[in-house]
Coordinates of C-alpha atoms in Angstrom, one line a residue:
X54 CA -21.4 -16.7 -1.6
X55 CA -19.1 -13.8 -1.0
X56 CA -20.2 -11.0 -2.9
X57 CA -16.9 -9.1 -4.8
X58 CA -16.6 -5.1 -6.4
X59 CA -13.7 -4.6 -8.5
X60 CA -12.9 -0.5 -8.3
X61 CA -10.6 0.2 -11.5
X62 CA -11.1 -1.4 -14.9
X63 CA -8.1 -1.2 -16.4
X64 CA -5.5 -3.9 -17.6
X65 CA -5.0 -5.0 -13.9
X66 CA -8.2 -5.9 -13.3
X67 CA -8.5 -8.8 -16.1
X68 CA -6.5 -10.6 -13.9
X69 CA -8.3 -10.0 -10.5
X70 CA -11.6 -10.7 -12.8
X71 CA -9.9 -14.0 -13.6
X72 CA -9.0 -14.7 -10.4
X73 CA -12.6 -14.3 -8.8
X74 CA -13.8 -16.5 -11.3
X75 CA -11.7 -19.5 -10.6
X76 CA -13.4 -19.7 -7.8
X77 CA -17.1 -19.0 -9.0
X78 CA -18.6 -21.7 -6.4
X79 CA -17.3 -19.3 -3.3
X80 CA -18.0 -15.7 -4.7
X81 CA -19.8 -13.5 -7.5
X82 CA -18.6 -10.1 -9.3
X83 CA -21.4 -7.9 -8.5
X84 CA -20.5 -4.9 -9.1
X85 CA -17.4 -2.7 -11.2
X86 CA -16.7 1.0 -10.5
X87 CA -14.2 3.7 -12.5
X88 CA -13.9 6.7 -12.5
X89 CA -14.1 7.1 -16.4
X90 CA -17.5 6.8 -17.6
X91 CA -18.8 4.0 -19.0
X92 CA -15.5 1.8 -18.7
X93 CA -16.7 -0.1 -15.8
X94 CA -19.8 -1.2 -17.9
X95 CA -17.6 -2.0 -21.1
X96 CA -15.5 -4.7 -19.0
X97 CA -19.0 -5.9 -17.8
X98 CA -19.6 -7.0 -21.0
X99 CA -16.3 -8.1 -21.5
X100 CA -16.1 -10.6 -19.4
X101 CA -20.0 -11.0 -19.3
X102 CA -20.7 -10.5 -15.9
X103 CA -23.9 -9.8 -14.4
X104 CA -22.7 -6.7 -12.2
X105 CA -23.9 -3.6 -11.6
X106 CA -21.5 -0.8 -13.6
X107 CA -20.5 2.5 -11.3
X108 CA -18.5 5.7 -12.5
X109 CA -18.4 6.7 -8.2
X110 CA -16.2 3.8 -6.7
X111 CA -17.9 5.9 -3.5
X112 CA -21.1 5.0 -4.7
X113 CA -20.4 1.3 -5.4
X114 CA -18.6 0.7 -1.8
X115 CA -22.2 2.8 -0.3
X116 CA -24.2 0.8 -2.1
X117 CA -23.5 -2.7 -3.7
X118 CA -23.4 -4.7 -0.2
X119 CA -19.9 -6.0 -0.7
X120 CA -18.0 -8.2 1.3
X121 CA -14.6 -7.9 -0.8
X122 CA -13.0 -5.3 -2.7
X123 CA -10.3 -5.2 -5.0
X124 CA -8.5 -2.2 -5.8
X125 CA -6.6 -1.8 -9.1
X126 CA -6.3 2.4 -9.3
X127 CA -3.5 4.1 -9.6
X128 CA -1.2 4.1 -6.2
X129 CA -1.7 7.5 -4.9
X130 CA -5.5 6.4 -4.9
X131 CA -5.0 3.0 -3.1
X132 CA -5.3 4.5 0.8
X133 CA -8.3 6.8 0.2
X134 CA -10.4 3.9 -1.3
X135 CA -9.2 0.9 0.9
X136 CA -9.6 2.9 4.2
X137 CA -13.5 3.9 2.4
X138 CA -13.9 0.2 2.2
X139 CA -12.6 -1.2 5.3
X140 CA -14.6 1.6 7.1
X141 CA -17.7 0.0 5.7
X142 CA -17.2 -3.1 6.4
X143 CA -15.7 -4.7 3.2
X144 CA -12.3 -6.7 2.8
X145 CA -10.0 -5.7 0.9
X146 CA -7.7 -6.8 -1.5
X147 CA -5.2 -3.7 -3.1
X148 CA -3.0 -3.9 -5.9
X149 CA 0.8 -3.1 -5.5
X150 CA 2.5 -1.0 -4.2
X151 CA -0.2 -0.4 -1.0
X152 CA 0.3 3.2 -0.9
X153 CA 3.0 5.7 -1.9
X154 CA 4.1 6.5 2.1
X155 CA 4.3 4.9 5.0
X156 CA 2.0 7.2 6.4
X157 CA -0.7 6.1 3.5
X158 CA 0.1 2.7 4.9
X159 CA -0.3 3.0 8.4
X160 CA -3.6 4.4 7.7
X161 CA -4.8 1.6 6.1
X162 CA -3.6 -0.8 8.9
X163 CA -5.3 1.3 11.6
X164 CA -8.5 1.1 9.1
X165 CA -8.3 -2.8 9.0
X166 CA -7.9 -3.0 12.8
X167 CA -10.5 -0.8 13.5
X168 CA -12.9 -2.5 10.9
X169 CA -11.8 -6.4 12.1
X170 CA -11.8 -6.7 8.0
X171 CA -8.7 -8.2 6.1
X172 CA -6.5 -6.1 4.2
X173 CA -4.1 -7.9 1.8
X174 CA -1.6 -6.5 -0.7
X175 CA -0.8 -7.8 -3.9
X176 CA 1.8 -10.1 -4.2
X177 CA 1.2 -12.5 -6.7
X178 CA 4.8 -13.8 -7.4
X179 CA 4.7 -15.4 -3.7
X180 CA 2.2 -17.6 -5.5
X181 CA 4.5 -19.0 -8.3
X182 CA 5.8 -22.3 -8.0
X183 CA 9.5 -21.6 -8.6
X184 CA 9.4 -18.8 -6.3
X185 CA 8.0 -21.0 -4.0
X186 CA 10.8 -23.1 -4.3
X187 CA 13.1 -20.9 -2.7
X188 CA 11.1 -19.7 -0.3
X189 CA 10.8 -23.4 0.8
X190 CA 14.7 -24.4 0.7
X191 CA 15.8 -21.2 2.6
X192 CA 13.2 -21.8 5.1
X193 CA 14.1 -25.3 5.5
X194 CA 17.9 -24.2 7.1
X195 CA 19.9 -26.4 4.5
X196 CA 21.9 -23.7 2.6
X197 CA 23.5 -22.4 6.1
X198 CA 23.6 -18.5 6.8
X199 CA 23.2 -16.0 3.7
X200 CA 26.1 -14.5 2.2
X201 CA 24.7 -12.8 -0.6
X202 CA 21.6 -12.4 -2.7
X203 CA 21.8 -10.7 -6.1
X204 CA 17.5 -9.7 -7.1
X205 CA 17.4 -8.8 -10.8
X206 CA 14.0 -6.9 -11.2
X207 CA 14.9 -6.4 -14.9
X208 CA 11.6 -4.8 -17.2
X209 CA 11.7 -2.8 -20.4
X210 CA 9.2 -0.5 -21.5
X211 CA 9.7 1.9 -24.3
X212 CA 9.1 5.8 -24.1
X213 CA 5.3 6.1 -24.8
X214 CA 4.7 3.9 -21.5
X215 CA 5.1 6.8 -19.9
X216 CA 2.7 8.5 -22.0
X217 CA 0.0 7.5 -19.4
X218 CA -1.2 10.3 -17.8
X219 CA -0.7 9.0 -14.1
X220 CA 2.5 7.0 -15.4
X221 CA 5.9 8.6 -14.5
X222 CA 4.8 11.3 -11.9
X223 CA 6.0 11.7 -8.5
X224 CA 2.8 12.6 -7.4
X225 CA 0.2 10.1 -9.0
X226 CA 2.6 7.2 -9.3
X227 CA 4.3 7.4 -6.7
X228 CA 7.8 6.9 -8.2
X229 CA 9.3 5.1 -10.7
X230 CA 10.3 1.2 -11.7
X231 CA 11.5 1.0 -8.0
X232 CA 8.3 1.4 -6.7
X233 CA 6.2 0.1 -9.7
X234 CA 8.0 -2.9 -11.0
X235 CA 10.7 -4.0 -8.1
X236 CA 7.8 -3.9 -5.6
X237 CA 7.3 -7.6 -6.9
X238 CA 11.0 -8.8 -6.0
X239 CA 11.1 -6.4 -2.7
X240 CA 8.2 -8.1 -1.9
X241 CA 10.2 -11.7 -1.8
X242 CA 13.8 -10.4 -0.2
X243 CA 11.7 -9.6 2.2
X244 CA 9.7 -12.9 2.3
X245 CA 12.6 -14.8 1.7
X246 CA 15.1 -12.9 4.6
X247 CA 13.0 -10.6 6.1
X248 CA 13.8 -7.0 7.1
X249 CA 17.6 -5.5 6.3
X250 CA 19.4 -2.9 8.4
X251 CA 20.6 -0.8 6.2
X252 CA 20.7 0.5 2.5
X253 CA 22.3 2.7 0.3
X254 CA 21.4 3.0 -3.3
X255 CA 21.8 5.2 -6.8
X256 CA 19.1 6.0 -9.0
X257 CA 19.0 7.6 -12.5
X258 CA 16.6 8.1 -15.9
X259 CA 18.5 6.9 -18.4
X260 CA 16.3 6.4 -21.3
X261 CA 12.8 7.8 -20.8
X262 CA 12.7 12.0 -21.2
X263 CA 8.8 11.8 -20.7
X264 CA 9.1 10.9 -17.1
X265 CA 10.3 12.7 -13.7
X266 CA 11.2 9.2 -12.2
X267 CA 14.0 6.9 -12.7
X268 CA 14.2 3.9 -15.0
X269 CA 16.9 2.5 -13.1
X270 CA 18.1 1.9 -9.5
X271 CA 21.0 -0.2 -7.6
X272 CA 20.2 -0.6 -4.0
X273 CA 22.9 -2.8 -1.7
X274 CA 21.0 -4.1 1.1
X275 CA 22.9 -5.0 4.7
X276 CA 21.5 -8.2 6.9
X277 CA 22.5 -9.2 10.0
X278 CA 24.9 -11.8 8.2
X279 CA 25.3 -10.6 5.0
X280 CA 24.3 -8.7 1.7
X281 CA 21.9 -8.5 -0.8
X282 CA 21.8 -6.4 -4.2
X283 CA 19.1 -5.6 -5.9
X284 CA 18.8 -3.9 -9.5
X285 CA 15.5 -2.4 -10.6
X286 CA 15.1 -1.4 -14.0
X287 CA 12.6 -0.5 -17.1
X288 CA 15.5 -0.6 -19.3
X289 CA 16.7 -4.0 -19.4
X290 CA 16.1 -5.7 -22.6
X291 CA 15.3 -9.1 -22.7
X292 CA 13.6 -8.7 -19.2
X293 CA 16.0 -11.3 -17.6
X294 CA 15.0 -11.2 -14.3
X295 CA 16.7 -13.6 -11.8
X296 CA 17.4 -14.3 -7.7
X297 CA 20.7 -15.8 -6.4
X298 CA 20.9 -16.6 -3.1
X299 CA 24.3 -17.8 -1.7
X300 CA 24.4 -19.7 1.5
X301 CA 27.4 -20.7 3.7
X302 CA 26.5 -24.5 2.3
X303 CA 25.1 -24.0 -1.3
X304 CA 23.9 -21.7 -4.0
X305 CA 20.0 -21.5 -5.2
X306 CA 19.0 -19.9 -8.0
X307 CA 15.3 -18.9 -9.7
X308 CA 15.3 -19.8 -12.8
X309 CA 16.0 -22.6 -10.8
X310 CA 19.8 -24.2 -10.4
X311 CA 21.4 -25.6 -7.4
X312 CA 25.3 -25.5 -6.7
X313 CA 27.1 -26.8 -4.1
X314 CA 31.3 -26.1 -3.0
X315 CA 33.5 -28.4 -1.2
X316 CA 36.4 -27.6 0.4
X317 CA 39.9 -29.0 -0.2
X318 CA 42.6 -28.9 2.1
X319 CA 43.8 -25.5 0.8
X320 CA 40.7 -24.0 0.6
X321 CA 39.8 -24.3 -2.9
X322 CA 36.8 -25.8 -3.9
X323 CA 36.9 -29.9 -5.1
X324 CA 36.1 -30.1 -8.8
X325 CA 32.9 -31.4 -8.8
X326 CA 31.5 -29.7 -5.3
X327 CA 29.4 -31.1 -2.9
X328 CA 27.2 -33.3 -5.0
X329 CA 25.8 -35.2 -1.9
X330 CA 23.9 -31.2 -0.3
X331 CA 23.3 -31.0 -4.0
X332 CA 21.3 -34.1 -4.5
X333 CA 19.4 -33.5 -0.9
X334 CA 18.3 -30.1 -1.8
X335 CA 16.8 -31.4 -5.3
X336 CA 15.0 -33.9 -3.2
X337 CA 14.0 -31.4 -1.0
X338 CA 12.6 -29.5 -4.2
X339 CA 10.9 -32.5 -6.0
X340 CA 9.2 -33.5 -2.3
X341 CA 7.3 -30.0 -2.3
X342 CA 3.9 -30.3 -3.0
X343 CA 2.9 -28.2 -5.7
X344 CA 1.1 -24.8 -5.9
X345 CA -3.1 -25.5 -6.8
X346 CA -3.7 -22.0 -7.8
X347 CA -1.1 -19.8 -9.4
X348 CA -0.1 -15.7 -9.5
X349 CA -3.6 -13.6 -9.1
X350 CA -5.5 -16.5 -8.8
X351 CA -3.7 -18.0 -5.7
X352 CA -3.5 -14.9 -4.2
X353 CA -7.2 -14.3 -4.3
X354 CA -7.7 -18.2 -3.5
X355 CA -5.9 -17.6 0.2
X356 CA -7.7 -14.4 0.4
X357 CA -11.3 -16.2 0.1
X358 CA -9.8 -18.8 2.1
X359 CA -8.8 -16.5 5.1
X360 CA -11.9 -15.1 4.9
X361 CA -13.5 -18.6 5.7
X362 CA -11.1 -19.5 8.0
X363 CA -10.7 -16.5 10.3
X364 CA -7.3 -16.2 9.6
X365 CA -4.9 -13.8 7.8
X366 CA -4.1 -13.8 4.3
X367 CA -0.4 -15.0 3.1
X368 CA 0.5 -11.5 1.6
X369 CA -1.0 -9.0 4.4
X370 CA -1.0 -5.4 4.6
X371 CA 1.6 -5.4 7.4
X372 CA 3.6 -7.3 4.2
X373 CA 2.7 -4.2 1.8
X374 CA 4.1 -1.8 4.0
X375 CA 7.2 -3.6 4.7
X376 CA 8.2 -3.2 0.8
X377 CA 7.1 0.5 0.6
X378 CA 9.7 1.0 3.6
X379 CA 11.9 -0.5 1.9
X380 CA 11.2 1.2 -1.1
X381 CA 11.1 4.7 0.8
X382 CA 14.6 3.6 2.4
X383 CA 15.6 3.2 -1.4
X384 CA 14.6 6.4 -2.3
X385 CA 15.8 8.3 0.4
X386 CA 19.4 6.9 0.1
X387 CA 19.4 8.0 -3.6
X388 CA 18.4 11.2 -3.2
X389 CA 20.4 12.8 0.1
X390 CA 23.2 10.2 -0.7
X391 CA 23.5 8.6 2.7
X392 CA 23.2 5.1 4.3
X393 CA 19.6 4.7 5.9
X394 CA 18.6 2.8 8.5
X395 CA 15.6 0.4 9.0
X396 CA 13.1 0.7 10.3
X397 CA 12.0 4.1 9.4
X398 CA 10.2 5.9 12.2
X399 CA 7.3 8.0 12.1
X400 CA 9.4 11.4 12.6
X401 CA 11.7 10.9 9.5
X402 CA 10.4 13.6 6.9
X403 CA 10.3 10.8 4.2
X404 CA 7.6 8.9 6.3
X405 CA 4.9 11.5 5.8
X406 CA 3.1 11.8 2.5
X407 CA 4.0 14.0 0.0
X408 CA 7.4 14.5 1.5
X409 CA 8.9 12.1 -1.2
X410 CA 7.0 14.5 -3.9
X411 CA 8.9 17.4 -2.1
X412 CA 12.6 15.8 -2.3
X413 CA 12.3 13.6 -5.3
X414 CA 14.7 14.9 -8.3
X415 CA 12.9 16.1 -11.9
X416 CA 14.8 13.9 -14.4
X417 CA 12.9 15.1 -16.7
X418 CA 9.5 16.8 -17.3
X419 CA 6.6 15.2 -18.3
X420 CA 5.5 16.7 -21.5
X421 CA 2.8 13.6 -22.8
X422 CA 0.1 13.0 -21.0
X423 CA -2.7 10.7 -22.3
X424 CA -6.1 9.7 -20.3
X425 CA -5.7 5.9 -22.2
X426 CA -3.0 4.0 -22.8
X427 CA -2.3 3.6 -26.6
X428 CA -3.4 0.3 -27.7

């Protein structure tokens, strides 16, 4: 029976809580820790668990005799507490985004290797069914090369999200929604295609005058042979978030659709397209053997089940870090206006902590700053 501390009770952690107890017959919650005092013992009795209730998340990874951790802090905490863990032993699982520089991040992964412990990064969206989908028809070769991909990481929040005290700061979030929220769909481009090239992108704060971040970025993306585009935004209403992926043979969507062009003599497409590929790759789809476990829950499912197994995790920390680079890249092109190329190495100044705080624009200053979220 694996023996799990949760450091960070907020919202976040319900769903880590969840996930630990979907699987009650392989581990136990034995202990909470947060830094504000008495909130660890207040979700305790939430979710009436019998674990011990810590306001030092030191104290809890000294003393609880863990053998996971999950991490659900603000980012600029995340590589402080998961190297503490890893250093004594523990496993760890850390919410997105791992770290808020690559520097952070490499830490970490020199604190797993050292420890011989897992390290894995949230990514729960790599355990949804529809996203699975995709990942499993692109893998499979059928849709040809990629021409394009279009990633719609499209949120709203209204101005007192960024009331939060930690919440739209350079310094203690890290940045803003492409960091936060387009870590998810970062995350799969990069699970789905791997690492690009190149990028360029804009960014902007166009709606939120309580935050230094932006609430909107477009990033173009260059593979080897093709493109991909990716908006990330907090000021999207409706939240309709989508991926397109074009290949040389066909077109796959999430939510999911299927589309499929055949060529006439001239060159444009027949009327009703290629509904043979069309008809394979829904057979292809329906053939996929569906997820057990879903979002949080699978994530932390694999994670107990690597642990058994001697094996890594799905989502690893090598995976974590491969988003914040991309997410640094992001950055980087927005601010000095320039094409950056990937992968970053150690001696660009935007690899190092704190050089992102240094560059980053002021969109605005925060003037709100509240220790809890209003309810």
């Amino acid at each position: 029976m694996l023996r799990i501390g949760i450091i960070g009770t907020g919202g976040i952690a319900d769903a880590h809580i969840g996930g630990y107890l979907a699987f009650g017959e392989q581990c136990q919650i034995v202990a909470l820790a947060d830094v504000l005092p008495g909130r660890a013992t207040q979700k305790a009795e939430a979710f009436g668990l019998d674990a011990a209730a810590y306001d030092d998340p030191a104290a809890m990874i000294a003393d609880a005799d863990l053998d996971v951790v999950s991490i659900c802090t603000p980012p600029s905490t995340h590589a402080a507490l998961a190297i503490a863990a890893l250093d004594a032993g523990i496993h760890v699982l850390v919410e997105k985004p791992m770290a808020p520089s690559l520097e952070e991040c490499d830490a970490m992964l020199a604190a797993q290797e050292r420890s011989g412990r897992l390290l894995s990064v949230v990514a729960q969206n790599r355990f949804r069914d529809d996203l699975a989908t995709l990942k499993h028809v692109v893998g499979s070769g059928i849709l040809g090369s990629i021409s394009h991909v279009r990633v719609d990481s499209a949120w709203w929040r209204g101005l007192p999200y960024y009331d939060l005290w930690w919440r739209g700061t350079w310094e203690k979030e890290g940045g803003g929604c492409t960091l936060n929220h387009a870590i998810h769909h970062i995350d799969l481009l990069l699970w789905l295609l791997g690492r690009p090239a190149e990028v360029t992108a804009m960014l902007a704060n166009t709606q939120h005058d309580n935050a230094e971040v932006e609430d909107l970025s477009v990033a173009v993306l260059r593979y080897d042979t093709g493109l991909a585009q990716l908006t990330s935004s907090v000021v999207h209403h409706g939240e309709q978030q989508e991926i397109v992926i074009q290949g040389a043979n066909a077109r796959i969507s999430q939510p999911w659709s299927v589309a499929a062009e055949r060529s006439r003599p001239d060159g444009f497409p027949e009327p009703d397209g290629d509904a043979r590929l069309v008809d394979r790759i829904e057979t292809l789809v329906a053939e996929r053997e569906p997820l057990t476990h879903h979002g949080h829950a699978g994530q932390i499912g694999d994670l107990l089940a690597a642990i058994r197994e001697g094996r890594d995790p799905i989502s690893t920390g090598q995976d974590g870090r491969n988003a914040v680079e991309v997410v640094t890249a992001i950055y980087k092109a927005g601010f000095e206006h320039e094409f950056v190329a990937l992968p970053l190495p150690a001696s660009d100044p935007y690899y190092r902590a704190g050089q992102l705080v240094a560059h980053a624009p002021h969109f605005h200053e925060k003037q709100r700053s509240l220790i809890e979220a209003a309810s």
